Short mmCIF file of C-alpha atoms and ligand atoms in Angstrom, two decimals:
data_model
loop_
_atom_site.label_atom_id
_atom_site.label_comp_id
_atom_site.label_asym_id
_atom_site.label_seq_id
_atom_site.Cartn_x
_atom_site.Cartn_y
_atom_site.Cartn_z
CA MET A 10 129.52 57.12 82.39
CA ASP A 11 129.78 53.99 84.56
CA LYS A 12 133.30 53.23 85.67
CA ILE A 13 134.69 49.72 85.21
CA THR A 14 137.85 48.84 87.13
CA PHE A 15 139.90 45.99 85.65
CA ILE A 16 142.47 44.28 87.91
CA GLY A 17 145.00 41.76 86.51
CA LEU A 18 146.37 42.66 83.08
CA GLY A 19 148.25 39.47 82.15
CA ASN A 20 148.00 37.28 79.06
CA MET A 21 144.20 37.26 79.34
CA GLY A 22 143.29 40.40 81.30
CA ALA A 23 145.10 42.85 78.99
CA PRO A 24 143.26 41.87 75.79
CA MET A 25 139.96 41.65 77.69
CA ALA A 26 140.40 45.18 79.05
CA LYS A 27 141.32 46.39 75.55
CA ASN A 28 137.97 45.14 74.27
CA LEU A 29 136.18 47.20 76.93
CA LEU A 30 138.10 50.25 75.73
CA LYS A 31 137.19 49.45 72.12
CA ALA A 32 133.53 49.49 73.22
CA GLN A 33 134.12 53.10 74.40
CA LEU A 34 133.64 52.19 78.07
CA ASN A 35 135.26 54.11 80.93
CA VAL A 36 138.00 51.73 82.15
CA GLU A 37 140.42 52.12 85.06
CA VAL A 38 143.17 49.51 85.36
CA PHE A 39 145.37 48.13 88.12
CA ASP A 40 148.19 45.56 88.09
CA LEU A 41 151.38 45.00 90.08
CA ASN A 42 153.29 45.10 86.78
CA PRO A 43 153.73 48.78 85.69
CA SER A 44 154.40 47.96 82.04
CA ALA A 45 151.09 46.08 81.80
CA VAL A 46 149.34 49.18 83.18
CA GLN A 47 151.18 51.48 80.78
CA GLU A 48 150.12 49.43 77.77
CA LEU A 49 146.48 50.04 78.69
CA THR A 50 146.79 53.71 79.66
CA GLU A 51 148.35 54.36 76.24
CA LEU A 52 145.09 53.05 74.77
CA GLY A 53 142.90 55.34 76.88
CA ALA A 54 142.43 53.64 80.25
CA THR A 55 142.99 55.56 83.48
CA SER A 56 145.11 54.07 86.25
CA ALA A 57 145.65 54.45 89.99
CA ASP A 58 148.59 53.98 92.35
CA SER A 59 146.81 51.60 94.67
CA LEU A 60 144.04 49.06 94.59
CA PRO A 61 141.71 51.07 96.92
CA GLN A 62 142.11 54.11 94.66
CA ALA A 63 141.53 52.05 91.53
CA VAL A 64 138.17 50.69 92.72
CA GLN A 65 136.95 53.95 94.25
CA GLY A 66 133.75 55.09 92.50
CA ALA A 67 133.63 51.96 90.32
CA ASN A 68 130.23 50.56 89.35
CA VAL A 69 131.79 47.30 88.19
CA VAL A 70 135.08 45.65 89.21
CA ILE A 71 136.52 42.83 87.07
CA THR A 72 139.43 40.67 88.24
CA MET A 73 141.57 38.33 86.11
CA LEU A 74 144.18 36.92 88.52
CA PRO A 75 146.34 33.77 88.47
CA ALA A 76 144.97 31.64 91.32
CA SER A 77 142.81 31.35 94.47
CA GLN A 78 145.36 32.96 96.82
CA HIS A 79 145.53 36.09 94.64
CA VAL A 80 141.73 36.34 94.55
CA GLN A 81 141.54 35.89 98.34
CA SER A 82 144.06 38.65 99.02
CA VAL A 83 142.74 41.08 96.39
CA TYR A 84 139.10 40.72 97.56
CA LEU A 85 139.35 39.86 101.25
CA GLY A 86 142.78 41.19 102.32
CA GLU A 87 143.23 44.41 104.28
CA GLY A 88 142.64 47.32 101.89
CA GLY A 89 141.22 44.82 99.40
CA ILE A 90 138.19 45.24 97.15
CA LEU A 91 135.56 44.49 99.81
CA ASP A 92 137.09 47.15 102.08
CA SER A 93 137.21 49.74 99.33
CA VAL A 94 134.23 49.65 96.95
CA GLU A 95 130.91 51.41 97.34
CA SER A 96 127.64 49.65 98.13
CA GLY A 97 125.86 48.30 95.06
CA THR A 98 129.04 47.65 93.07
CA LEU A 99 129.01 44.52 90.90
CA LEU A 100 132.12 42.34 91.30
CA ILE A 101 133.07 39.91 88.51
CA ASP A 102 135.93 37.46 89.06
CA CYS A 103 137.08 35.87 85.78
CA SER A 104 140.07 33.99 87.29
CA THR A 105 140.00 30.19 87.41
CA ILE A 106 140.00 29.27 91.12
CA ASP A 107 138.49 26.66 93.44
CA ALA A 108 134.72 26.76 93.83
CA GLU A 109 134.95 26.98 97.64
CA THR A 110 136.88 30.27 97.50
CA ALA A 111 134.44 31.62 94.91
CA ARG A 112 131.50 30.77 97.21
CA ASP A 113 133.26 32.37 100.18
CA VAL A 114 134.04 35.62 98.31
CA SER A 115 130.48 35.64 96.94
CA ALA A 116 128.92 35.25 100.43
CA LYS A 117 131.15 37.96 101.93
CA SER A 118 130.42 40.30 99.00
CA HIS A 119 126.67 39.87 99.42
CA GLN A 120 126.90 40.40 103.20
CA ARG A 121 128.40 43.81 102.46
CA GLY A 122 125.84 44.72 99.81
CA TYR A 123 127.81 44.00 96.63
CA GLY A 124 126.83 41.76 93.74
CA PHE A 125 129.31 39.01 92.85
CA VAL A 126 129.68 36.43 90.11
CA ASP A 127 132.40 33.90 89.39
CA ALA A 128 132.89 34.09 85.62
CA PRO A 129 135.87 31.99 84.49
CA VAL A 130 136.54 31.92 80.77
CA SER A 131 137.40 29.54 77.98
CA GLY A 132 138.88 30.46 74.61
CA GLY A 133 142.49 31.31 75.43
CA VAL A 134 144.50 34.38 74.51
CA ALA A 135 143.19 34.34 70.92
CA GLY A 136 139.59 34.37 72.17
CA ALA A 137 140.39 37.15 74.63
CA GLY A 138 141.89 39.25 71.81
CA ALA A 139 139.04 38.59 69.40
CA GLY A 140 136.35 39.21 72.03
CA THR A 141 134.96 35.72 71.49
CA LEU A 142 135.53 34.20 74.94
CA THR A 143 133.09 31.80 76.54
CA PHE A 144 132.15 32.99 80.04
CA ILE A 145 130.88 30.36 82.49
CA VAL A 146 129.06 32.25 85.20
CA GLY A 147 128.00 31.27 88.72
CA GLY A 148 125.78 33.55 90.78
CA SER A 149 122.21 34.78 91.28
CA LYS A 150 120.02 35.45 88.24
CA ASP A 151 120.06 39.21 88.92
CA ASP A 152 123.83 39.38 89.24
CA PHE A 153 124.18 37.23 86.11
CA GLU A 154 121.96 39.54 84.04
CA GLN A 155 123.92 42.61 85.15
CA ALA A 156 127.27 40.92 84.51
CA LYS A 157 126.17 39.67 81.08
CA ALA A 158 125.73 43.24 79.83
CA ILE A 159 129.47 43.82 80.47
CA LEU A 160 130.74 40.36 79.52
CA ASP A 161 129.02 40.67 76.12
CA HIS A 162 131.78 43.17 75.17
CA MET A 163 134.47 40.52 75.75
CA GLY A 164 132.80 37.26 74.81
CA LYS A 165 130.50 35.44 72.43
CA ASN A 166 128.90 32.80 74.63
CA ILE A 167 127.84 33.75 78.16
CA PHE A 168 126.50 30.76 80.12
CA HIS A 169 124.72 30.82 83.47
CA ALA A 170 126.02 27.59 85.05
CA GLY A 171 124.08 27.96 88.34
CA GLU A 172 124.55 29.53 91.78
CA ALA A 173 127.81 30.88 93.22
CA GLY A 174 130.77 28.58 92.48
CA ALA A 175 128.99 26.76 89.64
CA GLY A 176 131.04 28.64 87.02
CA GLN A 177 134.24 27.36 88.59
CA VAL A 178 132.99 23.76 88.77
CA ALA A 179 132.05 23.80 85.06
CA LYS A 180 135.37 25.46 84.17
CA ILE A 181 137.55 22.87 85.92
CA CYS A 182 135.58 20.04 84.29
CA ASN A 183 136.30 21.68 80.93
CA ASN A 184 139.98 22.20 81.69
CA MET A 185 140.45 18.68 82.97
CA MET A 186 139.13 17.55 79.59
CA LEU A 187 141.46 20.02 77.83
CA GLY A 188 144.49 18.74 79.77
CA ILE A 189 143.62 15.17 78.80
CA LEU A 190 143.02 16.12 75.14
CA MET A 191 146.28 18.06 74.92
CA SER A 192 148.24 15.14 76.41
CA GLY A 193 146.64 12.73 73.95
CA THR A 194 147.19 15.05 71.00
CA CYS A 195 150.91 15.48 71.84
CA GLU A 196 151.29 11.73 72.28
CA ALA A 197 149.59 10.86 68.98
CA LEU A 198 151.45 13.50 66.94
CA ASN A 199 154.80 12.47 68.37
CA LEU A 200 154.06 8.80 67.69
CA GLY A 201 153.31 9.65 64.06
CA VAL A 202 156.44 11.79 63.65
CA GLU A 203 158.67 9.11 65.19
CA ASN A 204 157.17 6.65 62.71
CA GLY A 205 158.03 8.79 59.73
CA LEU A 206 154.93 10.94 59.22
CA ASP A 207 154.81 14.66 58.46
CA PRO A 208 153.00 16.23 61.47
CA LYS A 209 151.01 18.59 59.18
CA VAL A 210 149.77 15.68 57.04
CA LEU A 211 148.94 13.64 60.15
CA SER A 212 147.10 16.62 61.67
CA ASP A 213 145.05 17.09 58.48
CA ILE A 214 144.14 13.39 58.48
CA MET A 215 143.10 13.37 62.15
CA LEU A 216 141.13 16.59 61.70
CA GLN A 217 138.92 14.73 59.20
CA SER A 218 138.83 11.61 61.37
CA SER A 219 137.59 10.58 64.79
CA GLY A 220 140.65 11.96 66.63
CA ARG A 221 139.58 15.55 65.90
CA ASN A 222 139.57 17.78 68.97
CA TRP A 223 140.08 21.43 70.05
CA ALA A 224 143.84 21.12 70.70
CA LEU A 225 144.43 19.61 67.26
CA GLU A 226 142.10 22.00 65.45
CA LEU A 227 142.98 25.34 67.01
CA TYR A 228 146.13 24.90 69.12
CA ASN A 229 148.37 22.34 67.41
CA PRO A 230 151.22 21.57 69.85
CA CYS A 231 153.77 20.54 67.19
CA PRO A 232 155.95 23.48 66.06
CA GLY A 233 155.45 24.61 62.47
CA VAL A 234 152.10 22.93 61.83
CA MET A 235 149.96 25.99 62.51
CA GLU A 236 150.71 29.72 62.46
CA ASN A 237 149.86 32.07 65.31
CA VAL A 238 149.83 29.46 68.07
CA PRO A 239 152.37 29.22 70.93
CA SER A 240 154.04 26.07 69.49
CA SER A 241 155.20 28.13 66.51
CA ASN A 242 156.49 30.87 68.81
CA GLY A 243 158.80 28.92 71.12
CA TYR A 244 155.79 28.12 73.35
CA GLN A 245 155.69 31.75 74.53
CA GLY A 246 152.44 33.50 75.52
CA GLY A 247 149.20 31.53 75.69
CA PHE A 248 148.23 29.48 78.74
CA MET A 249 151.15 28.72 81.04
CA SER A 250 151.78 25.07 81.80
CA GLN A 251 151.84 25.88 85.53
CA LEU A 252 148.29 27.27 85.23
CA MET A 253 147.13 24.04 83.56
CA ALA A 254 148.69 22.08 86.44
CA LYS A 255 146.83 24.38 88.86
CA ASP A 256 143.50 23.69 87.12
CA LEU A 257 144.12 19.93 87.09
CA GLY A 258 144.88 20.20 90.81
CA LEU A 259 141.54 21.98 91.35
CA ALA A 260 139.80 19.21 89.42
CA MET A 261 141.48 16.57 91.60
CA GLU A 262 140.43 18.40 94.80
CA ALA A 263 136.82 18.48 93.54
CA ALA A 264 137.07 14.77 92.67
CA VAL A 265 138.24 13.93 96.19
CA ALA A 266 135.38 15.95 97.69
CA SER A 267 132.74 14.18 95.58
CA GLN A 268 134.58 10.81 95.48
CA SER A 269 134.40 10.86 91.68
CA PRO A 270 136.79 8.64 89.72
CA THR A 271 139.13 10.74 87.52
CA PRO A 272 141.94 8.41 86.39
CA MET A 273 142.63 10.29 83.13
CA GLY A 274 142.63 13.68 84.88
CA SER A 275 144.99 12.33 87.49
CA LEU A 276 147.39 11.06 84.82
CA ALA A 277 147.26 14.38 82.96
CA ARG A 278 148.02 16.18 86.20
CA ASN A 279 151.07 14.00 86.79
CA LEU A 280 152.30 14.60 83.22
CA PHE A 281 152.02 18.38 83.55
CA ASN A 282 153.56 18.37 87.05
CA PHE A 283 156.52 16.38 85.79
CA HIS A 284 156.87 18.63 82.73
CA ASN A 285 156.78 21.73 84.95
CA SER A 286 159.36 20.25 87.32
CA GLN A 287 161.77 20.22 84.33
CA GLY A 288 161.63 24.02 84.16
CA ASN A 289 158.69 24.35 81.72
CA GLY A 290 156.06 25.88 83.99
CA GLN A 291 156.16 29.30 82.33
CA LYS A 292 155.89 27.93 78.79
CA ASP A 293 152.53 27.47 77.11
CA PHE A 294 150.84 24.19 78.09
CA SER A 295 151.15 22.81 74.54
CA SER A 296 154.92 22.55 75.27
CA LEU A 297 154.00 19.18 76.79
CA TYR A 298 154.77 18.00 73.24
CA GLU A 299 158.47 18.34 74.14
CA PHE A 300 157.99 15.85 76.98
CA TYR A 301 157.26 13.16 74.38
CA GLN A 302 160.11 14.02 72.01
CA LYS A 303 163.24 11.87 72.09
CA GLU A 304 165.29 14.77 70.72
CA LYS A 305 164.37 18.02 72.43
P1 NAD B 16 148.96 35.90 83.94
O1 NAD B 16 149.86 35.37 84.98
O2 NAD B 16 149.45 36.18 82.56
O3 NAD B 16 148.28 37.29 84.47
C1 NAD B 16 147.93 37.54 85.80
C2 NAD B 16 148.09 39.03 86.07
O4 NAD B 16 147.64 39.31 87.41
C3 NAD B 16 149.56 39.51 86.01
O5 NAD B 16 149.64 40.65 85.15
C4 NAD B 16 149.90 39.86 87.45
O6 NAD B 16 150.82 40.92 87.56
C5 NAD B 16 148.53 40.26 87.99
N1 NAD B 16 148.45 40.19 89.45
C6 NAD B 16 148.81 39.18 90.26
N2 NAD B 16 148.56 39.51 91.55
C7 NAD B 16 148.02 40.75 91.54
C8 NAD B 16 147.55 41.65 92.54
N3 NAD B 16 147.62 41.32 93.84
N4 NAD B 16 147.08 42.84 92.17
C9 NAD B 16 147.04 43.21 90.86
N5 NAD B 16 147.46 42.40 89.85
C10 NAD B 16 147.95 41.19 90.19
O7 NAD B 16 147.71 34.90 83.88
P2 NAD B 16 146.64 34.71 82.67
O8 NAD B 16 147.15 33.74 81.69
O9 NAD B 16 146.16 36.06 82.26
O10 NAD B 16 145.49 33.94 83.49
C11 NAD B 16 144.64 34.60 84.42
C12 NAD B 16 143.56 33.61 84.85
O11 NAD B 16 142.82 33.19 83.70
C13 NAD B 16 144.11 32.34 85.52
O12 NAD B 16 143.27 31.98 86.59
C14 NAD B 16 144.05 31.32 84.39
O13 NAD B 16 143.93 30.00 84.90
C15 NAD B 16 142.83 31.77 83.63
N6 NAD B 16 142.80 31.43 82.20
C16 NAD B 16 143.89 31.63 81.42
C17 NAD B 16 143.81 31.28 80.06
C18 NAD B 16 145.00 31.49 79.13
O14 NAD B 16 144.94 30.98 78.00
N7 NAD B 16 146.04 32.20 79.54
C19 NAD B 16 142.63 30.78 79.52
C20 NAD B 16 141.53 30.63 80.35
C21 NAD B 16 141.62 30.96 81.69
#
């Protein structure tokens, strides 16, 4: 059976790899965190002591890493993926990184005879667990078709955004919008609460009104309004605020390159940077709600 190597078993990578195991695929895992590896081997994955060993004999390698520098070192560093895989291997990077790095890794992969797609995701930890992620893929049509057969086991909507890097461009546009929507949702809910409203009642009203949006509907940032979201779990798990700040930074870099006006994105970036500077970077990004509260 084809071997799939999955590298990066964090909040997103672990549930994604579990869905590959559920589909009865042959999965080998690698992460710097031994307990993350153990969780997957207990469910049937194999593991290796080093990255070169983990990707040896793989037909497909999937990475789900925090940021561009991790992707650069895991793919291009000495003893990295490009030094270690066999010709013809398909490489799928699901991390959210800058489009320039994605294009660079794609070009170097193709020079060495490997397929490569950038395939960042949307849908959060819940979508990763349920296998309903949206994948936004950049790469050639052939590589996309091959990748889609694997991504179908982890997602519901698989989009081909365009050539290499296009997945990342679409993803940062989406996340800039998400950062803006989350800021606005926190601000509106807090305004209502500080003017005497019950946040659950206000949320129900806005959900049937023109303020409805993804953050309000599926990821309410006010504790106690919704079950099974990070705000009702001390803002643990989910999408770390420092990762949202990273994505807003990527959006701002793209905006500088294309000279596009992004005043709302820039403000959202400042809000999250300030929030993170107060020691909140590792909390879920919906913890921005606390920034607005008078009484923390
Ligand atoms: P995370 O920090 O929880 O997980 C990253 C994992 O990568 C960790 O387990 C870490 O040990 C591992 N890692 C780091 N360097 C490594 C290396 N050199 N070799 C092997 N493993 C290494 O992050 P996450 O929340 O899973 O996010 C991963 C990516 O997905 C990020 O780019 C993020 O922006 C994006 N994303 C996250 C969410 C979300 O809701 N969490 C949603 C969409 C996209």
